[in-house]
Amino acid sequence: MDLDKFTHCYDALPAGYSEGHFRGRRYSVRKQISGDGKRGNLVANELGSNDYISLNFYRLKGGKTSLKPCEMPEEKVIEFVIEFAPEI
């Protein structure tokens, strides 16, 4: 999977609460970033159903990053973040 593209798309998502679409379904998303910008988490829930996305994202020394999905495949969270289209 493309972690560089994931990072770009993750950074582009608005912090706080938003709603949007992923693969034709509507989701609520809550993205939180630590004060120093080194840690973040994202939780998404499909509205009207039970699909759920949850991840923690860390910025490490030397420009490296670490993605930690919460009890789901890494591919699922990467695909969600890359394809999610927030409403403007």
PDB file of C-alpha atoms in Angstrom:
ATOM      1  CA  MET A   1       0.000   0.000   0.000  1.00  0.00           C
ATOM      2  CA  ASP A   2       1.036   3.584  -0.571  1.00  0.00           C
ATOM      3  CA  LEU A   3       1.913   5.034   2.839  1.00  0.00           C
ATOM      4  CA  ASP A   4       3.145   8.323   1.294  1.00  0.00           C
ATOM      5  CA  LYS A   5      -0.226   8.862  -0.394  1.00  0.00           C
ATOM      6  CA  PHE A   6      -1.966   7.873   2.848  1.00  0.00           C
ATOM      7  CA  THR A   7       0.049  10.479   4.780  1.00  0.00           C
ATOM      8  CA  HIS A   8      -0.799  13.195   2.237  1.00  0.00           C
ATOM      9  CA  CYS A   9      -4.523  12.339   2.340  1.00  0.00           C
ATOM     10  CA  TYR A  10      -4.540  12.011   6.148  1.00  0.00           C
ATOM     11  CA  ASP A  11      -2.950  15.455   6.498  1.00  0.00           C
ATOM     12  CA  ALA A  12      -5.550  16.928   4.122  1.00  0.00           C
ATOM     13  CA  LEU A  13      -8.509  15.701   6.205  1.00  0.00           C
ATOM     14  CA  PRO A  14      -9.904  18.394   8.491  1.00  0.00           C
ATOM     15  CA  ALA A  15      -9.305  18.064  12.221  1.00  0.00           C
ATOM     16  CA  GLY A  16     -12.413  17.718  14.353  1.00  0.00           C
ATOM     17  CA  TYR A  17     -15.739  16.383  13.124  1.00  0.00           C
ATOM     18  CA  SER A  18     -16.684  16.023   9.475  1.00  0.00           C
ATOM     19  CA  GLU A  19     -18.957  13.962   7.266  1.00  0.00           C
ATOM     20  CA  GLY A  20     -18.412  12.626   3.787  1.00  0.00           C
ATOM     21  CA  HIS A  21     -18.493   9.619   1.486  1.00  0.00           C
ATOM     22  CA  PHE A  22     -16.460   6.463   0.972  1.00  0.00           C
ATOM     23  CA  ARG A  23     -17.403   4.081  -1.818  1.00  0.00           C
ATOM     24  CA  GLY A  24     -20.903   5.501  -2.075  1.00  0.00           C
ATOM     25  CA  ARG A  25     -21.636   5.309   1.652  1.00  0.00           C
ATOM     26  CA  ARG A  26     -21.874   8.200   4.123  1.00  0.00           C
ATOM     27  CA  TYR A  27     -19.552   8.386   7.156  1.00  0.00           C
ATOM     28  CA  SER A  28     -18.969  10.605  10.151  1.00  0.00           C
ATOM     29  CA  VAL A  29     -15.284  11.176  10.891  1.00  0.00           C
ATOM     30  CA  ARG A  30     -13.535  12.537  13.950  1.00  0.00           C
ATOM     31  CA  LYS A  31      -9.837  13.365  13.559  1.00  0.00           C
ATOM     32  CA  GLN A  32      -7.773  14.534  16.528  1.00  0.00           C
ATOM     33  CA  ILE A  33      -4.170  15.769  16.467  1.00  0.00           C
ATOM     34  CA  SER A  34      -1.939  16.233  19.518  1.00  0.00           C
ATOM     35  CA  GLY A  35      -0.728  19.729  20.371  1.00  0.00           C
ATOM     36  CA  ASP A  36       2.775  18.961  19.114  1.00  0.00           C
ATOM     37  CA  GLY A  37       1.420  17.426  15.883  1.00  0.00           C
ATOM     38  CA  LYS A  38       3.249  14.136  16.425  1.00  0.00           C
ATOM     39  CA  ARG A  39       0.238  11.965  17.231  1.00  0.00           C
ATOM     40  CA  GLY A  40      -3.175  11.702  15.726  1.00  0.00           C
ATOM     41  CA  ASN A  41      -6.151   9.434  15.646  1.00  0.00           C
ATOM     42  CA  LEU A  42      -9.114   9.021  13.360  1.00  0.00           C
ATOM     43  CA  VAL A  43     -12.425   7.290  14.017  1.00  0.00           C
ATOM     44  CA  ALA A  44     -15.070   6.919  11.306  1.00  0.00           C
ATOM     45  CA  ASN A  45     -18.544   5.421  11.509  1.00  0.00           C
ATOM     46  CA  GLU A  46     -20.800   4.604   8.609  1.00  0.00           C
ATOM     47  CA  LEU A  47     -24.037   6.496   9.156  1.00  0.00           C
ATOM     48  CA  GLY A  48     -27.021   4.157   9.239  1.00  0.00           C
ATOM     49  CA  SER A  49     -24.884   1.010   9.424  1.00  0.00           C
ATOM     50  CA  ASN A  50     -22.160  -0.576  11.517  1.00  0.00           C
ATOM     51  CA  ASP A  51     -18.942  -0.169   9.474  1.00  0.00           C
ATOM     52  CA  TYR A  52     -16.188   1.316  11.604  1.00  0.00           C
ATOM     53  CA  ILE A  53     -12.665   2.639  10.918  1.00  0.00           C
ATOM     54  CA  SER A  54     -10.175   3.437  13.682  1.00  0.00           C
ATOM     55  CA  LEU A  55      -6.474   4.273  13.573  1.00  0.00           C
ATOM     56  CA  ASN A  56      -3.602   5.974  15.355  1.00  0.00           C
ATOM     57  CA  PHE A  57      -0.904   7.778  13.370  1.00  0.00           C
ATOM     58  CA  TYR A  58       2.529   8.783  14.670  1.00  0.00           C
ATOM     59  CA  ARG A  59       5.270  11.018  13.279  1.00  0.00           C
ATOM     60  CA  LEU A  60       8.653   9.680  14.307  1.00  0.00           C
ATOM     61  CA  LYS A  61      12.182  11.085  14.214  1.00  0.00           C
ATOM     62  CA  GLY A  62      13.802  11.453  10.823  1.00  0.00           C
ATOM     63  CA  GLY A  63      10.519  12.119   9.030  1.00  0.00           C
ATOM     64  CA  LYS A  64       9.288   8.542   9.431  1.00  0.00           C
ATOM     65  CA  THR A  65       5.695   7.700  10.252  1.00  0.00           C
ATOM     66  CA  SER A  66       3.910   4.812  11.931  1.00  0.00           C
ATOM     67  CA  LEU A  67       0.343   3.755  11.242  1.00  0.00           C
ATOM     68  CA  LYS A  68      -1.445   1.636  13.847  1.00  0.00           C
ATOM     69  CA  PRO A  69      -4.926   0.473  12.843  1.00  0.00           C
ATOM     70  CA  CYS A  70      -7.163  -0.513  15.741  1.00  0.00           C
ATOM     71  CA  GLU A  71      -8.114  -4.180  15.371  1.00  0.00           C
ATOM     72  CA  MET A  72      -8.545  -4.095  11.582  1.00  0.00           C
ATOM     73  CA  PRO A  73      -6.330  -4.612   8.540  1.00  0.00           C
ATOM     74  CA  GLU A  74      -3.951  -1.794   7.640  1.00  0.00           C
ATOM     75  CA  GLU A  75      -5.210  -1.934   4.045  1.00  0.00           C
ATOM     76  CA  LYS A  76      -8.749  -1.067   5.190  1.00  0.00           C
ATOM     77  CA  VAL A  77      -7.708   2.142   6.947  1.00  0.00           C
ATOM     78  CA  ILE A  78      -5.339   3.175   4.145  1.00  0.00           C
ATOM     79  CA  GLU A  79      -8.032   2.708   1.501  1.00  0.00           C
ATOM     80  CA  PHE A  80     -10.545   4.624   3.619  1.00  0.00           C
ATOM     81  CA  VAL A  81      -8.292   7.640   4.181  1.00  0.00           C
ATOM     82  CA  ILE A  82      -7.181   7.793   0.539  1.00  0.00           C
ATOM     83  CA  GLU A  83     -10.701   7.447  -0.901  1.00  0.00           C
ATOM     84  CA  PHE A  84     -12.767   9.341   1.707  1.00  0.00           C
ATOM     85  CA  ALA A  85     -14.308  12.520   0.286  1.00  0.00           C
ATOM     86  CA  PRO A  86     -15.277  15.012   3.006  1.00  0.00           C
ATOM     87  CA  GLU A  87     -18.235  17.285   2.345  1.00  0.00           C
ATOM     88  CA  ILE A  88     -17.336  20.918   2.018  1.00  0.00           C
TER      89      ILE A  88
END
